[in-house]
């Protein structure tokens, strides 16, 4: 509302929408390449574990981490969930001491019947683990982890590949560049439409709040549809 009052664009950075692999999956799902979608799964596991000082100001793991996966899921499917169930726990005593969690599981139920599952962790000893899988009646699309070297070796000793990239700046380098380029384009030409709209940001925040409520109360939390039917492009 403040941005609209001063006639300035408001840009919320959901950079995963600009990742080449996720953009390809989004496009193929919308083109019907997988037919009827049954399930969608995301995995997001941090490397390295964020500092305690950062976690104290992060507003909690649902707002800091889950928000990105939730936006990704809704964007790929193009619909709003009708209910959510979430649970979180803490494996690290230091994180528990500040009242935060480090492990989350979420299920989003959509009007189409799709079930989307999200699993999140602050701990990944093998690099930044971030994967997406979409499964339908005509097949499946998977975006695997990015590695330091794309070459995989096959020989008599087995199969070896390079390490998973260290953290999110390496994993989403191209996405960040594309995102920034769009922001610059919109500043130069205010008539251009942003890929992440105000309504997308508000929807994701509403779902995050429902996840937190579900975790507190231990039950499925229904979500009312956005007043104006929303198709997420």
mmCIF file with all atom_site columns, C-alpha atoms in Angstrom:
data_model
loop_
_atom_site.group_PDB
_atom_site.id
_atom_site.type_symbol
_atom_site.label_atom_id
_atom_site.label_alt_id
_atom_site.label_comp_id
_atom_site.label_asym_id
_atom_site.label_entity_id
_atom_site.label_seq_id
_atom_site.pdbx_PDB_ins_code
_atom_site.Cartn_x
_atom_site.Cartn_y
_atom_site.Cartn_z
_atom_site.occupancy
_atom_site.B_iso_or_equiv
_atom_site.pdbx_formal_charge
_atom_site.auth_seq_id
_atom_site.auth_comp_id
_atom_site.auth_asym_id
_atom_site.auth_atom_id
_atom_site.pdbx_PDB_model_num
ATOM 1   C CA . UNK A 1 1   ? 0.000   0.000   0.000   1.00 0.00 ? 1   UNK A CA 1
ATOM 2   C CA . UNK A 1 2   ? 2.868   2.383   0.785   1.00 0.00 ? 2   UNK A CA 1
ATOM 3   C CA . UNK A 1 3   ? 4.498   1.621   -2.581  1.00 0.00 ? 3   UNK A CA 1
ATOM 4   C CA . UNK A 1 4   ? 1.224   2.224   -4.403  1.00 0.00 ? 4   UNK A CA 1
ATOM 5   C CA . UNK A 1 5   ? 0.734   5.515   -2.553  1.00 0.00 ? 5   UNK A CA 1
ATOM 6   C CA . UNK A 1 6   ? 4.042   6.843   -3.847  1.00 0.00 ? 6   UNK A CA 1
ATOM 7   C CA . UNK A 1 7   ? 3.646   5.187   -7.276  1.00 0.00 ? 7   UNK A CA 1
ATOM 8   C CA . UNK A 1 8   ? 6.732   3.006   -6.970  1.00 0.00 ? 8   UNK A CA 1
ATOM 9   C CA . UNK A 1 9   ? 7.185   -0.705  -7.813  1.00 0.00 ? 9   UNK A CA 1
ATOM 10  C CA . UNK A 1 10  ? 7.352   -3.089  -4.859  1.00 0.00 ? 10  UNK A CA 1
ATOM 11  C CA . UNK A 1 11  ? 9.608   -6.060  -5.575  1.00 0.00 ? 11  UNK A CA 1
ATOM 12  C CA . UNK A 1 12  ? 9.651   -9.166  -3.376  1.00 0.00 ? 12  UNK A CA 1
ATOM 13  C CA . UNK A 1 13  ? 12.624  -11.375 -4.123  1.00 0.00 ? 13  UNK A CA 1
ATOM 14  C CA . UNK A 1 14  ? 11.455  -14.950 -4.738  1.00 0.00 ? 14  UNK A CA 1
ATOM 15  C CA . UNK A 1 15  ? 14.545  -15.787 -6.760  1.00 0.00 ? 15  UNK A CA 1
ATOM 16  C CA . UNK A 1 16  ? 13.654  -19.422 -7.391  1.00 0.00 ? 16  UNK A CA 1
ATOM 17  C CA . UNK A 1 17  ? 11.146  -18.291 -10.012 1.00 0.00 ? 17  UNK A CA 1
ATOM 18  C CA . UNK A 1 18  ? 14.157  -17.122 -12.045 1.00 0.00 ? 18  UNK A CA 1
ATOM 19  C CA . UNK A 1 19  ? 16.180  -20.357 -11.831 1.00 0.00 ? 19  UNK A CA 1
ATOM 20  C CA . UNK A 1 20  ? 16.528  -21.936 -15.320 1.00 0.00 ? 20  UNK A CA 1
ATOM 21  C CA . UNK A 1 21  ? 15.672  -25.451 -14.115 1.00 0.00 ? 21  UNK A CA 1
ATOM 22  C CA . UNK A 1 22  ? 12.596  -24.383 -12.178 1.00 0.00 ? 22  UNK A CA 1
ATOM 23  C CA . UNK A 1 23  ? 11.473  -22.152 -15.036 1.00 0.00 ? 23  UNK A CA 1
ATOM 24  C CA . UNK A 1 24  ? 11.627  -25.145 -17.387 1.00 0.00 ? 24  UNK A CA 1
ATOM 25  C CA . UNK A 1 25  ? 9.581   -27.311 -15.004 1.00 0.00 ? 25  UNK A CA 1
ATOM 26  C CA . UNK A 1 26  ? 7.051   -24.494 -14.550 1.00 0.00 ? 26  UNK A CA 1
ATOM 27  C CA . UNK A 1 27  ? 6.694   -24.132 -18.317 1.00 0.00 ? 27  UNK A CA 1
ATOM 28  C CA . UNK A 1 28  ? 6.315   -27.856 -18.985 1.00 0.00 ? 28  UNK A CA 1
ATOM 29  C CA . UNK A 1 29  ? 3.775   -28.329 -16.195 1.00 0.00 ? 29  UNK A CA 1
ATOM 30  C CA . UNK A 1 30  ? 1.695   -25.447 -17.586 1.00 0.00 ? 30  UNK A CA 1
ATOM 31  C CA . UNK A 1 31  ? 1.979   -26.905 -21.104 1.00 0.00 ? 31  UNK A CA 1
ATOM 32  C CA . UNK A 1 32  ? 0.507   -30.179 -19.829 1.00 0.00 ? 32  UNK A CA 1
ATOM 33  C CA . UNK A 1 33  ? 3.606   -32.282 -20.497 1.00 0.00 ? 33  UNK A CA 1
ATOM 34  C CA . UNK A 1 34  ? 2.976   -34.277 -17.288 1.00 0.00 ? 34  UNK A CA 1
ATOM 35  C CA . UNK A 1 35  ? -0.777  -34.546 -17.785 1.00 0.00 ? 35  UNK A CA 1
ATOM 36  C CA . UNK A 1 36  ? -2.744  -34.512 -14.558 1.00 0.00 ? 36  UNK A CA 1
ATOM 37  C CA . UNK A 1 37  ? -0.456  -33.596 -11.646 1.00 0.00 ? 37  UNK A CA 1
ATOM 38  C CA . UNK A 1 38  ? -0.624  -35.924 -8.640  1.00 0.00 ? 38  UNK A CA 1
ATOM 39  C CA . UNK A 1 39  ? 2.188   -34.850 -6.345  1.00 0.00 ? 39  UNK A CA 1
ATOM 40  C CA . UNK A 1 40  ? 4.910   -32.265 -5.948  1.00 0.00 ? 40  UNK A CA 1
ATOM 41  C CA . UNK A 1 41  ? 7.873   -32.467 -3.581  1.00 0.00 ? 41  UNK A CA 1
ATOM 42  C CA . UNK A 1 42  ? 10.557  -29.985 -2.566  1.00 0.00 ? 42  UNK A CA 1
ATOM 43  C CA . UNK A 1 43  ? 13.627  -30.462 -0.400  1.00 0.00 ? 43  UNK A CA 1
ATOM 44  C CA . UNK A 1 44  ? 15.602  -27.545 1.061   1.00 0.00 ? 44  UNK A CA 1
ATOM 45  C CA . UNK A 1 45  ? 18.504  -28.160 3.446   1.00 0.00 ? 45  UNK A CA 1
ATOM 46  C CA . UNK A 1 46  ? 20.861  -25.391 4.477   1.00 0.00 ? 46  UNK A CA 1
ATOM 47  C CA . UNK A 1 47  ? 24.617  -25.345 4.108   1.00 0.00 ? 47  UNK A CA 1
ATOM 48  C CA . UNK A 1 48  ? 26.174  -24.072 6.248   1.00 0.00 ? 48  UNK A CA 1
ATOM 49  C CA . UNK A 1 49  ? 24.004  -23.824 9.357   1.00 0.00 ? 49  UNK A CA 1
ATOM 50  C CA . UNK A 1 50  ? 23.168  -20.118 9.827   1.00 0.00 ? 50  UNK A CA 1
ATOM 51  C CA . UNK A 1 51  ? 24.729  -18.364 12.806  1.00 0.00 ? 51  UNK A CA 1
ATOM 52  C CA . UNK A 1 52  ? 22.774  -18.046 16.036  1.00 0.00 ? 52  UNK A CA 1
ATOM 53  C CA . UNK A 1 53  ? 22.984  -14.256 15.707  1.00 0.00 ? 53  UNK A CA 1
ATOM 54  C CA . UNK A 1 54  ? 21.241  -14.476 12.343  1.00 0.00 ? 54  UNK A CA 1
ATOM 55  C CA . UNK A 1 55  ? 18.617  -16.944 13.543  1.00 0.00 ? 55  UNK A CA 1
ATOM 56  C CA . UNK A 1 56  ? 17.681  -14.580 16.375  1.00 0.00 ? 56  UNK A CA 1
ATOM 57  C CA . UNK A 1 57  ? 16.534  -11.986 13.808  1.00 0.00 ? 57  UNK A CA 1
ATOM 58  C CA . UNK A 1 58  ? 15.264  -14.365 11.089  1.00 0.00 ? 58  UNK A CA 1
ATOM 59  C CA . UNK A 1 59  ? 11.613  -14.370 12.277  1.00 0.00 ? 59  UNK A CA 1
ATOM 60  C CA . UNK A 1 60  ? 11.646  -18.156 12.485  1.00 0.00 ? 60  UNK A CA 1
ATOM 61  C CA . UNK A 1 61  ? 12.218  -20.958 10.017  1.00 0.00 ? 61  UNK A CA 1
ATOM 62  C CA . UNK A 1 62  ? 8.760   -20.829 8.421   1.00 0.00 ? 62  UNK A CA 1
ATOM 63  C CA . UNK A 1 63  ? 9.238   -17.165 7.454   1.00 0.00 ? 63  UNK A CA 1
ATOM 64  C CA . UNK A 1 64  ? 12.928  -17.483 6.628   1.00 0.00 ? 64  UNK A CA 1
ATOM 65  C CA . UNK A 1 65  ? 13.014  -20.793 4.725   1.00 0.00 ? 65  UNK A CA 1
ATOM 66  C CA . UNK A 1 66  ? 9.588   -22.323 4.093   1.00 0.00 ? 66  UNK A CA 1
ATOM 67  C CA . UNK A 1 67  ? 8.326   -19.140 2.462   1.00 0.00 ? 67  UNK A CA 1
ATOM 68  C CA . UNK A 1 68  ? 10.498  -19.789 -0.620  1.00 0.00 ? 68  UNK A CA 1
ATOM 69  C CA . UNK A 1 69  ? 9.357   -23.395 -1.071  1.00 0.00 ? 69  UNK A CA 1
ATOM 70  C CA . UNK A 1 70  ? 5.724   -22.412 -0.585  1.00 0.00 ? 70  UNK A CA 1
ATOM 71  C CA . UNK A 1 71  ? 5.990   -19.752 -3.286  1.00 0.00 ? 71  UNK A CA 1
ATOM 72  C CA . UNK A 1 72  ? 7.748   -22.228 -5.603  1.00 0.00 ? 72  UNK A CA 1
ATOM 73  C CA . UNK A 1 73  ? 5.029   -24.856 -5.127  1.00 0.00 ? 73  UNK A CA 1
ATOM 74  C CA . UNK A 1 74  ? 2.147   -22.424 -5.756  1.00 0.00 ? 74  UNK A CA 1
ATOM 75  C CA . UNK A 1 75  ? 3.925   -20.893 -8.756  1.00 0.00 ? 75  UNK A CA 1
ATOM 76  C CA . UNK A 1 76  ? 4.595   -24.257 -10.427 1.00 0.00 ? 76  UNK A CA 1
ATOM 77  C CA . UNK A 1 77  ? 1.051   -25.545 -9.846  1.00 0.00 ? 77  UNK A CA 1
ATOM 78  C CA . UNK A 1 78  ? -0.700  -22.240 -10.533 1.00 0.00 ? 78  UNK A CA 1
ATOM 79  C CA . UNK A 1 79  ? -3.232  -22.573 -7.736  1.00 0.00 ? 79  UNK A CA 1
ATOM 80  C CA . UNK A 1 80  ? -3.777  -21.779 -4.080  1.00 0.00 ? 80  UNK A CA 1
ATOM 81  C CA . UNK A 1 81  ? -3.831  -24.504 -1.409  1.00 0.00 ? 81  UNK A CA 1
ATOM 82  C CA . UNK A 1 82  ? -7.058  -25.133 0.469   1.00 0.00 ? 82  UNK A CA 1
ATOM 83  C CA . UNK A 1 83  ? -5.371  -26.478 3.584   1.00 0.00 ? 83  UNK A CA 1
ATOM 84  C CA . UNK A 1 84  ? -2.012  -27.039 5.242   1.00 0.00 ? 84  UNK A CA 1
ATOM 85  C CA . UNK A 1 85  ? -0.539  -29.230 7.932   1.00 0.00 ? 85  UNK A CA 1
ATOM 86  C CA . UNK A 1 86  ? 2.938   -28.583 9.322   1.00 0.00 ? 86  UNK A CA 1
ATOM 87  C CA . UNK A 1 87  ? 5.206   -29.823 12.056  1.00 0.00 ? 87  UNK A CA 1
ATOM 88  C CA . UNK A 1 88  ? 8.587   -28.595 13.220  1.00 0.00 ? 88  UNK A CA 1
ATOM 89  C CA . UNK A 1 89  ? 11.205  -29.855 15.618  1.00 0.00 ? 89  UNK A CA 1
ATOM 90  C CA . UNK A 1 90  ? 14.696  -28.939 16.806  1.00 0.00 ? 90  UNK A CA 1
ATOM 91  C CA . UNK A 1 91  ? 17.735  -31.209 16.616  1.00 0.00 ? 91  UNK A CA 1
ATOM 92  C CA . UNK A 1 92  ? 20.358  -28.613 17.563  1.00 0.00 ? 92  UNK A CA 1
ATOM 93  C CA . UNK A 1 93  ? 20.412  -27.618 21.273  1.00 0.00 ? 93  UNK A CA 1
ATOM 94  C CA . UNK A 1 94  ? 21.791  -24.164 20.450  1.00 0.00 ? 94  UNK A CA 1
ATOM 95  C CA . UNK A 1 95  ? 18.866  -23.461 18.126  1.00 0.00 ? 95  UNK A CA 1
ATOM 96  C CA . UNK A 1 96  ? 16.427  -24.876 20.682  1.00 0.00 ? 96  UNK A CA 1
ATOM 97  C CA . UNK A 1 97  ? 17.871  -22.502 23.277  1.00 0.00 ? 97  UNK A CA 1
ATOM 98  C CA . UNK A 1 98  ? 16.690  -19.456 21.295  1.00 0.00 ? 98  UNK A CA 1
ATOM 99  C CA . UNK A 1 99  ? 13.212  -20.932 20.789  1.00 0.00 ? 99  UNK A CA 1
ATOM 100 C CA . UNK A 1 100 ? 13.619  -21.718 17.103  1.00 0.00 ? 100 UNK A CA 1
ATOM 101 C CA . UNK A 1 101 ? 13.321  -24.945 15.099  1.00 0.00 ? 101 UNK A CA 1
ATOM 102 C CA . UNK A 1 102 ? 15.629  -26.503 12.518  1.00 0.00 ? 102 UNK A CA 1
ATOM 103 C CA . UNK A 1 103 ? 13.562  -29.283 10.903  1.00 0.00 ? 103 UNK A CA 1
ATOM 104 C CA . UNK A 1 104 ? 10.167  -28.895 9.204   1.00 0.00 ? 104 UNK A CA 1
ATOM 105 C CA . UNK A 1 105 ? 7.702   -31.050 7.266   1.00 0.00 ? 105 UNK A CA 1
ATOM 106 C CA . UNK A 1 106 ? 4.734   -29.450 5.448   1.00 0.00 ? 106 UNK A CA 1
ATOM 107 C CA . UNK A 1 107 ? 1.857   -30.874 3.392   1.00 0.00 ? 107 UNK A CA 1
ATOM 108 C CA . UNK A 1 108 ? -0.199  -28.519 1.222   1.00 0.00 ? 108 UNK A CA 1
ATOM 109 C CA . UNK A 1 109 ? -3.528  -29.774 -0.144  1.00 0.00 ? 109 UNK A CA 1
ATOM 110 C CA . UNK A 1 110 ? -4.814  -28.142 -3.336  1.00 0.00 ? 110 UNK A CA 1
ATOM 111 C CA . UNK A 1 111 ? -8.357  -27.979 -4.784  1.00 0.00 ? 111 UNK A CA 1
ATOM 112 C CA . UNK A 1 112 ? -7.205  -30.022 -7.799  1.00 0.00 ? 112 UNK A CA 1
ATOM 113 C CA . UNK A 1 113 ? -6.330  -32.895 -5.452  1.00 0.00 ? 113 UNK A CA 1
ATOM 114 C CA . UNK A 1 114 ? -2.579  -32.367 -5.648  1.00 0.00 ? 114 UNK A CA 1
ATOM 115 C CA . UNK A 1 115 ? -0.617  -32.987 -2.456  1.00 0.00 ? 115 UNK A CA 1
ATOM 116 C CA . UNK A 1 116 ? 2.625   -31.030 -2.159  1.00 0.00 ? 116 UNK A CA 1
ATOM 117 C CA . UNK A 1 117 ? 5.200   -31.978 0.451   1.00 0.00 ? 117 UNK A CA 1
ATOM 118 C CA . UNK A 1 118 ? 8.014   -29.741 1.651   1.00 0.00 ? 118 UNK A CA 1
ATOM 119 C CA . UNK A 1 119 ? 10.878  -30.892 3.843   1.00 0.00 ? 119 UNK A CA 1
ATOM 120 C CA . UNK A 1 120 ? 13.344  -28.430 5.299   1.00 0.00 ? 120 UNK A CA 1
ATOM 121 C CA . UNK A 1 121 ? 16.431  -28.615 7.469   1.00 0.00 ? 121 UNK A CA 1
ATOM 122 C CA . UNK A 1 122 ? 19.039  -26.182 8.710   1.00 0.00 ? 122 UNK A CA 1
ATOM 123 C CA . UNK A 1 123 ? 21.647  -28.966 8.529   1.00 0.00 ? 123 UNK A CA 1
ATOM 124 C CA . UNK A 1 124 ? 23.278  -30.395 5.411   1.00 0.00 ? 124 UNK A CA 1
ATOM 125 C CA . UNK A 1 125 ? 26.809  -31.717 5.813   1.00 0.00 ? 125 UNK A CA 1
ATOM 126 C CA . UNK A 1 126 ? 27.209  -32.385 2.067   1.00 0.00 ? 126 UNK A CA 1
ATOM 127 C CA . UNK A 1 127 ? 26.360  -28.983 0.580   1.00 0.00 ? 127 UNK A CA 1
ATOM 128 C CA . UNK A 1 128 ? 23.258  -26.962 -0.291  1.00 0.00 ? 128 UNK A CA 1
ATOM 129 C CA . UNK A 1 129 ? 20.575  -29.597 -0.878  1.00 0.00 ? 129 UNK A CA 1
ATOM 130 C CA . UNK A 1 130 ? 17.727  -28.197 -2.948  1.00 0.00 ? 130 UNK A CA 1
ATOM 131 C CA . UNK A 1 131 ? 15.556  -30.411 -5.184  1.00 0.00 ? 131 UNK A CA 1
ATOM 132 C CA . UNK A 1 132 ? 12.174  -30.293 -6.893  1.00 0.00 ? 132 UNK A CA 1
ATOM 133 C CA . UNK A 1 133 ? 10.042  -33.185 -8.164  1.00 0.00 ? 133 UNK A CA 1
ATOM 134 C CA . UNK A 1 134 ? 6.693   -32.993 -9.975  1.00 0.00 ? 134 UNK A CA 1
ATOM 135 C CA . UNK A 1 135 ? 4.806   -36.248 -10.670 1.00 0.00 ? 135 UNK A CA 1
ATOM 136 C CA . UNK A 1 136 ? 1.835   -36.675 -13.007 1.00 0.00 ? 136 UNK A CA 1
ATOM 137 C CA . UNK A 1 137 ? -0.045  -39.339 -14.945 1.00 0.00 ? 137 UNK A CA 1
ATOM 138 C CA . UNK A 1 138 ? 2.201   -38.827 -18.011 1.00 0.00 ? 138 UNK A CA 1
ATOM 139 C CA . UNK A 1 139 ? 5.556   -38.800 -16.237 1.00 0.00 ? 139 UNK A CA 1
ATOM 140 C CA . UNK A 1 140 ? 7.772   -36.943 -13.817 1.00 0.00 ? 140 UNK A CA 1
ATOM 141 C CA . UNK A 1 141 ? 10.093  -33.936 -13.878 1.00 0.00 ? 141 UNK A CA 1
ATOM 142 C CA . UNK A 1 142 ? 12.993  -33.601 -11.436 1.00 0.00 ? 142 UNK A CA 1
ATOM 143 C CA . UNK A 1 143 ? 15.435  -30.753 -10.864 1.00 0.00 ? 143 UNK A CA 1
ATOM 144 C CA . UNK A 1 144 ? 18.398  -32.229 -9.021  1.00 0.00 ? 144 UNK A CA 1
ATOM 145 C CA . UNK A 1 145 ? 21.096  -30.599 -6.911  1.00 0.00 ? 145 UNK A CA 1
ATOM 146 C CA . UNK A 1 146 ? 23.654  -28.379 -8.592  1.00 0.00 ? 146 UNK A CA 1
ATOM 147 C CA . UNK A 1 147 ? 27.210  -29.709 -8.318  1.00 0.00 ? 147 UNK A CA 1
ATOM 148 C CA . UNK A 1 148 ? 30.633  -28.087 -8.545  1.00 0.00 ? 148 UNK A CA 1
ATOM 149 C CA . UNK A 1 149 ? 31.323  -30.039 -11.737 1.00 0.00 ? 149 UNK A CA 1
ATOM 150 C CA . UNK A 1 150 ? 28.569  -31.378 -14.059 1.00 0.00 ? 150 UNK A CA 1
ATOM 151 C CA . UNK A 1 151 ? 30.661  -34.351 -15.227 1.00 0.00 ? 151 UNK A CA 1
ATOM 152 C CA . UNK A 1 152 ? 29.793  -37.760 -13.740 1.00 0.00 ? 152 UNK A CA 1
ATOM 153 C CA . UNK A 1 153 ? 32.363  -40.573 -13.951 1.00 0.00 ? 153 UNK A CA 1
ATOM 154 C CA . UNK A 1 154 ? 31.380  -44.220 -14.600 1.00 0.00 ? 154 UNK A CA 1
ATOM 155 C CA . UNK A 1 155 ? 34.021  -46.967 -14.344 1.00 0.00 ? 155 UNK A CA 1
ATOM 156 C CA . UNK A 1 156 ? 34.735  -50.380 -12.805 1.00 0.00 ? 156 UNK A CA 1
ATOM 157 C CA . UNK A 1 157 ? 34.960  -48.803 -9.357  1.00 0.00 ? 157 UNK A CA 1
ATOM 158 C CA . UNK A 1 158 ? 31.463  -47.339 -9.563  1.00 0.00 ? 158 UNK A CA 1
ATOM 159 C CA . UNK A 1 159 ? 29.896  -43.964 -10.274 1.00 0.00 ? 159 UNK A CA 1
ATOM 160 C CA . UNK A 1 160 ? 31.298  -40.718 -8.893  1.00 0.00 ? 160 UNK A CA 1
ATOM 161 C CA . UNK A 1 161 ? 30.198  -37.112 -9.178  1.00 0.00 ? 161 UNK A CA 1
ATOM 162 C CA . UNK A 1 162 ? 31.368  -33.778 -7.834  1.00 0.00 ? 162 UNK A CA 1
ATOM 163 C CA . UNK A 1 163 ? 30.268  -32.287 -4.519  1.00 0.00 ? 163 UNK A CA 1
ATOM 164 C CA . UNK A 1 164 ? 27.003  -30.414 -4.227  1.00 0.00 ? 164 UNK A CA 1
ATOM 165 C CA . UNK A 1 165 ? 27.589  -26.647 -4.323  1.00 0.00 ? 165 UNK A CA 1
ATOM 166 C CA . UNK A 1 166 ? 28.351  -25.101 -0.950  1.00 0.00 ? 166 UNK A CA 1
ATOM 167 C CA . UNK A 1 167 ? 25.426  -22.716 -0.381  1.00 0.00 ? 167 UNK A CA 1
ATOM 168 C CA . UNK A 1 168 ? 22.623  -20.660 -1.906  1.00 0.00 ? 168 UNK A CA 1
ATOM 169 C CA . UNK A 1 169 ? 24.774  -17.939 -3.593  1.00 0.00 ? 169 UNK A CA 1
ATOM 170 C CA . UNK A 1 170 ? 26.369  -20.636 -5.753  1.00 0.00 ? 170 UNK A CA 1
ATOM 171 C CA . UNK A 1 171 ? 23.144  -22.587 -6.315  1.00 0.00 ? 171 UNK A CA 1
ATOM 172 C CA . UNK A 1 172 ? 21.095  -19.581 -7.388  1.00 0.00 ? 172 UNK A CA 1
ATOM 173 C CA . UNK A 1 173 ? 23.768  -17.383 -8.991  1.00 0.00 ? 173 UNK A CA 1
ATOM 174 C CA . UNK A 1 174 ? 21.967  -17.281 -12.349 1.00 0.00 ? 174 UNK A CA 1
ATOM 175 C CA . UNK A 1 175 ? 18.579  -16.757 -10.699 1.00 0.00 ? 175 UNK A CA 1
ATOM 176 C CA . UNK A 1 176 ? 19.868  -13.769 -8.729  1.00 0.00 ? 176 UNK A CA 1
ATOM 177 C CA . UNK A 1 177 ? 21.288  -12.216 -11.904 1.00 0.00 ? 177 UNK A CA 1
ATOM 178 C CA . UNK A 1 178 ? 18.013  -12.664 -13.803 1.00 0.00 ? 178 UNK A CA 1
ATOM 179 C CA . UNK A 1 179 ? 16.010  -11.332 -10.874 1.00 0.00 ? 179 UNK A CA 1
ATOM 180 C CA . UNK A 1 180 ? 18.149  -8.203  -10.595 1.00 0.00 ? 180 UNK A CA 1
ATOM 181 C CA . UNK A 1 181 ? 17.957  -7.632  -14.345 1.00 0.00 ? 181 UNK A CA 1
ATOM 182 C CA . UNK A 1 182 ? 14.165  -7.709  -14.176 1.00 0.00 ? 182 UNK A CA 1
ATOM 183 C CA . UNK A 1 183 ? 14.149  -5.235  -11.298 1.00 0.00 ? 183 UNK A CA 1
ATOM 184 C CA . UNK A 1 184 ? 16.385  -2.855  -13.269 1.00 0.00 ? 184 UNK A CA 1
ATOM 185 C CA . UNK A 1 185 ? 14.147  -3.229  -16.340 1.00 0.00 ? 185 UNK A CA 1
ATOM 186 C CA . UNK A 1 186 ? 11.053  -2.314  -14.309 1.00 0.00 ? 186 UNK A CA 1
ATOM 187 C CA . UNK A 1 187 ? 12.765  0.734   -12.795 1.00 0.00 ? 187 UNK A CA 1
ATOM 188 C CA . UNK A 1 188 ? 13.675  1.890   -16.295 1.00 0.00 ? 188 UNK A CA 1
ATOM 189 C CA . UNK A 1 189 ? 10.213  1.146   -17.685 1.00 0.00 ? 189 UNK A CA 1
ATOM 190 C CA . UNK A 1 190 ? 7.425   1.261   -15.037 1.00 0.00 ? 190 UNK A CA 1
ATOM 191 C CA . UNK A 1 191 ? 4.894   -0.087  -17.574 1.00 0.00 ? 191 UNK A CA 1
ATOM 192 C CA . UNK A 1 192 ? 6.511   -3.527  -17.406 1.00 0.00 ? 192 UNK A CA 1
ATOM 193 C CA . UNK A 1 193 ? 4.836   -6.149  -15.232 1.00 0.00 ? 193 UNK A CA 1
ATOM 194 C CA . UNK A 1 194 ? 6.735   -7.749  -12.354 1.00 0.00 ? 194 UNK A CA 1
ATOM 195 C CA . UNK A 1 195 ? 6.959   -11.547 -12.301 1.00 0.00 ? 195 UNK A CA 1
ATOM 196 C CA . UNK A 1 196 ? 6.348   -11.504 -8.527  1.00 0.00 ? 196 UNK A CA 1
ATOM 197 C CA . UNK A 1 197 ? 3.205   -9.522  -7.796  1.00 0.00 ? 197 UNK A CA 1
ATOM 198 C CA . UNK A 1 198 ? 1.970   -8.047  -4.511  1.00 0.00 ? 198 UNK A CA 1
ATOM 199 C CA . UNK A 1 199 ? -0.792  -10.675 -4.388  1.00 0.00 ? 199 UNK A CA 1
ATOM 200 C CA . UNK A 1 200 ? 1.804   -13.480 -4.640  1.00 0.00 ? 200 UNK A CA 1
ATOM 201 C CA . UNK A 1 201 ? 3.709   -12.131 -1.655  1.00 0.00 ? 201 UNK A CA 1
ATOM 202 C CA . UNK A 1 202 ? 0.560   -11.715 0.436   1.00 0.00 ? 202 UNK A CA 1
ATOM 203 C CA . UNK A 1 203 ? -0.643  -15.229 -0.440  1.00 0.00 ? 203 UNK A CA 1
ATOM 204 C CA . UNK A 1 204 ? 2.673   -16.788 0.577   1.00 0.00 ? 204 UNK A CA 1
ATOM 205 C CA . UNK A 1 205 ? 2.671   -14.865 3.859   1.00 0.00 ? 205 UNK A CA 1
ATOM 206 C CA . UNK A 1 206 ? -0.858  -16.079 4.580   1.00 0.00 ? 206 UNK A CA 1
ATOM 207 C CA . UNK A 1 207 ? 0.172   -19.698 3.958   1.00 0.00 ? 207 UNK A CA 1
ATOM 208 C CA . UNK A 1 208 ? 3.222   -19.299 6.221   1.00 0.00 ? 208 UNK A CA 1
ATOM 209 C CA . UNK A 1 209 ? 0.965   -18.013 9.005   1.00 0.00 ? 209 UNK A CA 1
ATOM 210 C CA . UNK A 1 210 ? -1.271  -21.055 8.523   1.00 0.00 ? 210 UNK A CA 1
ATOM 211 C CA . UNK A 1 211 ? 1.782   -23.352 8.755   1.00 0.00 ? 211 UNK A CA 1
ATOM 212 C CA . UNK A 1 212 ? 2.778   -21.795 12.064  1.00 0.00 ? 212 UNK A CA 1
ATOM 213 C CA . UNK A 1 213 ? -0.760  -22.157 13.361  1.00 0.00 ? 213 UNK A CA 1
ATOM 214 C CA . UNK A 1 214 ? -0.886  -25.808 12.260  1.00 0.00 ? 214 UNK A CA 1
ATOM 215 C CA . UNK A 1 215 ? 2.397   -26.535 14.034  1.00 0.00 ? 215 UNK A CA 1
ATOM 216 C CA . UNK A 1 216 ? 1.173   -24.878 17.247  1.00 0.00 ? 216 UNK A CA 1
ATOM 217 C CA . UNK A 1 217 ? -2.228  -26.552 17.268  1.00 0.00 ? 217 UNK A CA 1
ATOM 218 C CA . UNK A 1 218 ? -1.286  -29.919 15.766  1.00 0.00 ? 218 UNK A CA 1
ATOM 219 C CA . UNK A 1 219 ? -4.007  -29.963 13.101  1.00 0.00 ? 219 UNK A CA 1
ATOM 220 C CA . UNK A 1 220 ? -4.814  -29.262 9.472   1.00 0.00 ? 220 UNK A CA 1
ATOM 221 C CA . UNK A 1 221 ? -5.525  -25.551 9.002   1.00 0.00 ? 221 UNK A CA 1
ATOM 222 C CA . UNK A 1 222 ? -7.956  -24.639 6.190   1.00 0.00 ? 222 UNK A CA 1
ATOM 223 C CA . UNK A 1 223 ? -7.189  -21.686 3.948   1.00 0.00 ? 223 UNK A CA 1
ATOM 224 C CA . UNK A 1 224 ? -9.909  -19.449 2.577   1.00 0.00 ? 224 UNK A CA 1
ATOM 225 C CA . UNK A 1 225 ? -9.551  -18.578 -1.116  1.00 0.00 ? 225 UNK A CA 1
ATOM 226 C CA . UNK A 1 226 ? -8.231  -15.154 -2.015  1.00 0.00 ? 226 UNK A CA 1
ATOM 227 C CA . UNK A 1 227 ? -11.301 -12.875 -2.458  1.00 0.00 ? 227 UNK A CA 1
ATOM 228 C CA . UNK A 1 228 ? -10.633 -12.538 -6.166  1.00 0.00 ? 228 UNK A CA 1
ATOM 229 C CA . UNK A 1 229 ? -9.894  -15.958 -7.743  1.00 0.00 ? 229 UNK A CA 1
ATOM 230 C CA . UNK A 1 230 ? -6.161  -16.027 -8.318  1.00 0.00 ? 230 UNK A CA 1
ATOM 231 C CA . UNK A 1 231 ? -4.337  -17.779 -11.124 1.00 0.00 ? 231 UNK A CA 1
ATOM 232 C CA . UNK A 1 232 ? -0.641  -17.752 -10.266 1.00 0.00 ? 232 UNK A CA 1
ATOM 233 C CA . UNK A 1 233 ? 1.305   -17.176 -13.489 1.00 0.00 ? 233 UNK A CA 1
#
